[in-house]
Tab-separated table of C-alpha atoms in Angstrom:
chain	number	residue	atom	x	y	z
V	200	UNK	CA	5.935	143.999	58.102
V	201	UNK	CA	5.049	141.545	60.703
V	202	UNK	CA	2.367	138.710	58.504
V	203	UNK	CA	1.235	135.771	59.356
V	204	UNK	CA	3.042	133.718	57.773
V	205	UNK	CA	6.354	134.824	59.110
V	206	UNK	CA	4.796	133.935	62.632
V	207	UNK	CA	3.839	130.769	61.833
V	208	UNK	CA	7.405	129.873	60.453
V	209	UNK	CA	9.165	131.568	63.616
V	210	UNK	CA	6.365	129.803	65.605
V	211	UNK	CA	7.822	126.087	63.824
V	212	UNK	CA	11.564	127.122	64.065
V	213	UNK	CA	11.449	127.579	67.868
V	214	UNK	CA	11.650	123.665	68.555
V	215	UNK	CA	14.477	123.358	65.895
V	216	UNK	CA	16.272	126.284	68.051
V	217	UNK	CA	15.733	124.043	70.934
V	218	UNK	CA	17.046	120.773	69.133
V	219	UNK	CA	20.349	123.089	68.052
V	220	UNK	CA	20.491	124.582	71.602
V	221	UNK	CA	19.874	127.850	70.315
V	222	UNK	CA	18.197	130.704	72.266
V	223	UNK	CA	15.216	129.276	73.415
V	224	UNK	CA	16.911	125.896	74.946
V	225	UNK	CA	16.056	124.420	78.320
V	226	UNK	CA	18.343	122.749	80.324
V	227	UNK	CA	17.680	120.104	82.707
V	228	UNK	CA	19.585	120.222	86.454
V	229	UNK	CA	19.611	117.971	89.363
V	230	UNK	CA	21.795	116.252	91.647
V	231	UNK	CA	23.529	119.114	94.078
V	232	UNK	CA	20.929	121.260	94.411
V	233	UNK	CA	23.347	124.139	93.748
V	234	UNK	CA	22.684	126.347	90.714
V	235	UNK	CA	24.010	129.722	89.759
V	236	UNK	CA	21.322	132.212	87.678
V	237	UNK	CA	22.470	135.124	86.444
V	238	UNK	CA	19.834	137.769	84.629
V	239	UNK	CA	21.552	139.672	81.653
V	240	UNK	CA	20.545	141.356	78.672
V	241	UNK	CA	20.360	140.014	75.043
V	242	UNK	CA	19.269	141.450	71.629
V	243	UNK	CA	17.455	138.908	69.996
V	244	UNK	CA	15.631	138.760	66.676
V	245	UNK	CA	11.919	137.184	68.166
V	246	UNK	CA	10.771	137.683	64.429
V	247	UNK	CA	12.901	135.690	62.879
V	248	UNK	CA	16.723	136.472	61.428
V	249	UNK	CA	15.485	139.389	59.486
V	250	UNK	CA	13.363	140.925	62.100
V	251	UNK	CA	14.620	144.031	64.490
V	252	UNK	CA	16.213	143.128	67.782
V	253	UNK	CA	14.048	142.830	70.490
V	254	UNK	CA	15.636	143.918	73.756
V	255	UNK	CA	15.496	140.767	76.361
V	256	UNK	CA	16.055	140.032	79.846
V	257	UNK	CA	16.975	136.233	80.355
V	258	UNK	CA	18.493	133.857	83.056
V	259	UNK	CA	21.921	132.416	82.071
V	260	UNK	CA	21.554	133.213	78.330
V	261	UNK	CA	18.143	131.403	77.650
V	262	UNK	CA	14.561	132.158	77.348
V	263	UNK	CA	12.713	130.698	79.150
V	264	UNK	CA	15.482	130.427	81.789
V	265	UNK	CA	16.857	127.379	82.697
V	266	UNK	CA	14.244	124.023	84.188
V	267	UNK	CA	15.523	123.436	87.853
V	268	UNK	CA	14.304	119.948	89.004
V	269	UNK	CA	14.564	119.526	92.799
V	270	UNK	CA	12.652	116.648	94.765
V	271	UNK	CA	10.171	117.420	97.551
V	272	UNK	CA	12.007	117.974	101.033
V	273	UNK	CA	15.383	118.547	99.238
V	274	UNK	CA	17.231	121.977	99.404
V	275	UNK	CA	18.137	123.983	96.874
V	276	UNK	CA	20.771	127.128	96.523
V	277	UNK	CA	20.675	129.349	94.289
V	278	UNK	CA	23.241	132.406	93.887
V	279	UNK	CA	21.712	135.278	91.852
V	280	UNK	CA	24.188	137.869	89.805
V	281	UNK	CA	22.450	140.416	88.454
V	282	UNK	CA	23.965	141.975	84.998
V	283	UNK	CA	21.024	144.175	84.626
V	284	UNK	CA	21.357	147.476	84.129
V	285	UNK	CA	19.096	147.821	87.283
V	286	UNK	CA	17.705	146.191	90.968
V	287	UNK	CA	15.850	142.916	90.332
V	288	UNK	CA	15.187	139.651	92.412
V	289	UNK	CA	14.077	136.438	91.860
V	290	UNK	CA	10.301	135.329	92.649
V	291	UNK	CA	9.640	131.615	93.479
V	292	UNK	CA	6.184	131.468	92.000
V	293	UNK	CA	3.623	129.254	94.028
V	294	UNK	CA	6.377	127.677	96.433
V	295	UNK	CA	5.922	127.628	100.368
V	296	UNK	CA	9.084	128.840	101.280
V	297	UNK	CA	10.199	131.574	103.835
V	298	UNK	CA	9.612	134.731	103.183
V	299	UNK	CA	13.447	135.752	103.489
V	300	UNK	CA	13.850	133.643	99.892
V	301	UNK	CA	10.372	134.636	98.592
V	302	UNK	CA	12.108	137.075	96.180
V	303	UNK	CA	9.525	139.900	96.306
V	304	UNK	CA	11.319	143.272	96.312
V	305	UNK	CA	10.249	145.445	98.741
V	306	UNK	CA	8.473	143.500	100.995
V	307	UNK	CA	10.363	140.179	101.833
V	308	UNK	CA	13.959	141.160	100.461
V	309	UNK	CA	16.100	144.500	99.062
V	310	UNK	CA	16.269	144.096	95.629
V	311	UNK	CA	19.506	142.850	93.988
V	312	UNK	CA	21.272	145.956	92.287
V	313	UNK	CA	23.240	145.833	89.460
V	314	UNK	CA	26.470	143.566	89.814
V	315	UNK	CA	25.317	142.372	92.992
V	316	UNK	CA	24.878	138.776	94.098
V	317	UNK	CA	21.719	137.081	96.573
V	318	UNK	CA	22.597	133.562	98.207
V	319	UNK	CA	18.489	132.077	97.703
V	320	UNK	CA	18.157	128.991	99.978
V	321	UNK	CA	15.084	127.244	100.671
V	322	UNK	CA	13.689	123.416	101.665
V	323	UNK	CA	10.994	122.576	98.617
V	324	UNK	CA	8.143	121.443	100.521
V	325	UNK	CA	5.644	120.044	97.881
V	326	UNK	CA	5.723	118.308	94.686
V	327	UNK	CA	4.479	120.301	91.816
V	328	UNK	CA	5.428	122.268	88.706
V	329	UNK	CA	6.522	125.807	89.562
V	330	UNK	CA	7.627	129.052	87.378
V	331	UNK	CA	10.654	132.000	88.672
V	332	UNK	CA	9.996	135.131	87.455
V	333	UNK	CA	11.887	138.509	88.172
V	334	UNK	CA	9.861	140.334	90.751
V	335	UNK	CA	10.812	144.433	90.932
V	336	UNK	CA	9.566	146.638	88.358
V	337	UNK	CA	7.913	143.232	87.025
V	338	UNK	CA	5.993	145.675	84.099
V	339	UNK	CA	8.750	145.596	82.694
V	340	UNK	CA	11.144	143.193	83.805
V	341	UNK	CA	8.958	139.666	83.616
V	342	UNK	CA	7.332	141.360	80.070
V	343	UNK	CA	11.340	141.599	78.813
């Protein structure tokens, strides 16, 4: 059973999993402007170490995915693998970019299937704090 005081305690481990660079870890990147994500599954207990496995999605291992930190007018590329068992794409939430790289299945690119790879690859035109989210079949994908 799921109380309230095994919340709060998963709730005060999370920055101690971040301090260990456990699951829930961000890491910091800048300088090239070239950055691989890869979405994959990854059975994680969100409960705590006795609690079921929940069933997640991430990018490169971590949840949230990894911070990207890219300067106004810089470029950056991206190459997406997806090791999901099906199509997904990256969407560049809030960011005037193209819509070639705007990562919305189904309207502004074909969906990335399963093993396959997307080359994104866009100028960042304003300053600002932005979110990436997976955008086909986002019910469930952006929810795992």
């Amino acid at each position: 059973m799921f109380t309230r005081r095994k919340l709060l305690s998963t709730i005060a481990a999370v920055p101690a999993a971040w301090a260990a660079g456990g699951l829930f870890t961000r890491s910091s990147w800048s300088g090239e402007h070239e950055l691989a994500l890869a979405a994959r599954p990854l059975d994680y207990p969100l409960g705590g170490a006795d609690a079921p496995l929940s069933k997640l999605w991430v990018y490169n291992g971590t949840t949230p995915g990894p911070e990207i930190r890219v300067r106004r007018g810089e470029r950056l590329r991206c190459n997406f693998k997806n090791q999901l068992e099906e199509a997904s794409s990256i969407h560049w939430h809030g960011i005037r970019i193209i819509n070639s790289m705007d990562g919305v299945s189904g309207l502004t690119q074909a969906a990335v299937e399963p093993g396959g790879e997307f080359l994104y690859e866009f100028e960042l035109p304003d300053a600002g704090t932005y979110w990436y989210h997976a955008h086909n079949r986002s019910w469930n994908q952006v929810g795992r």
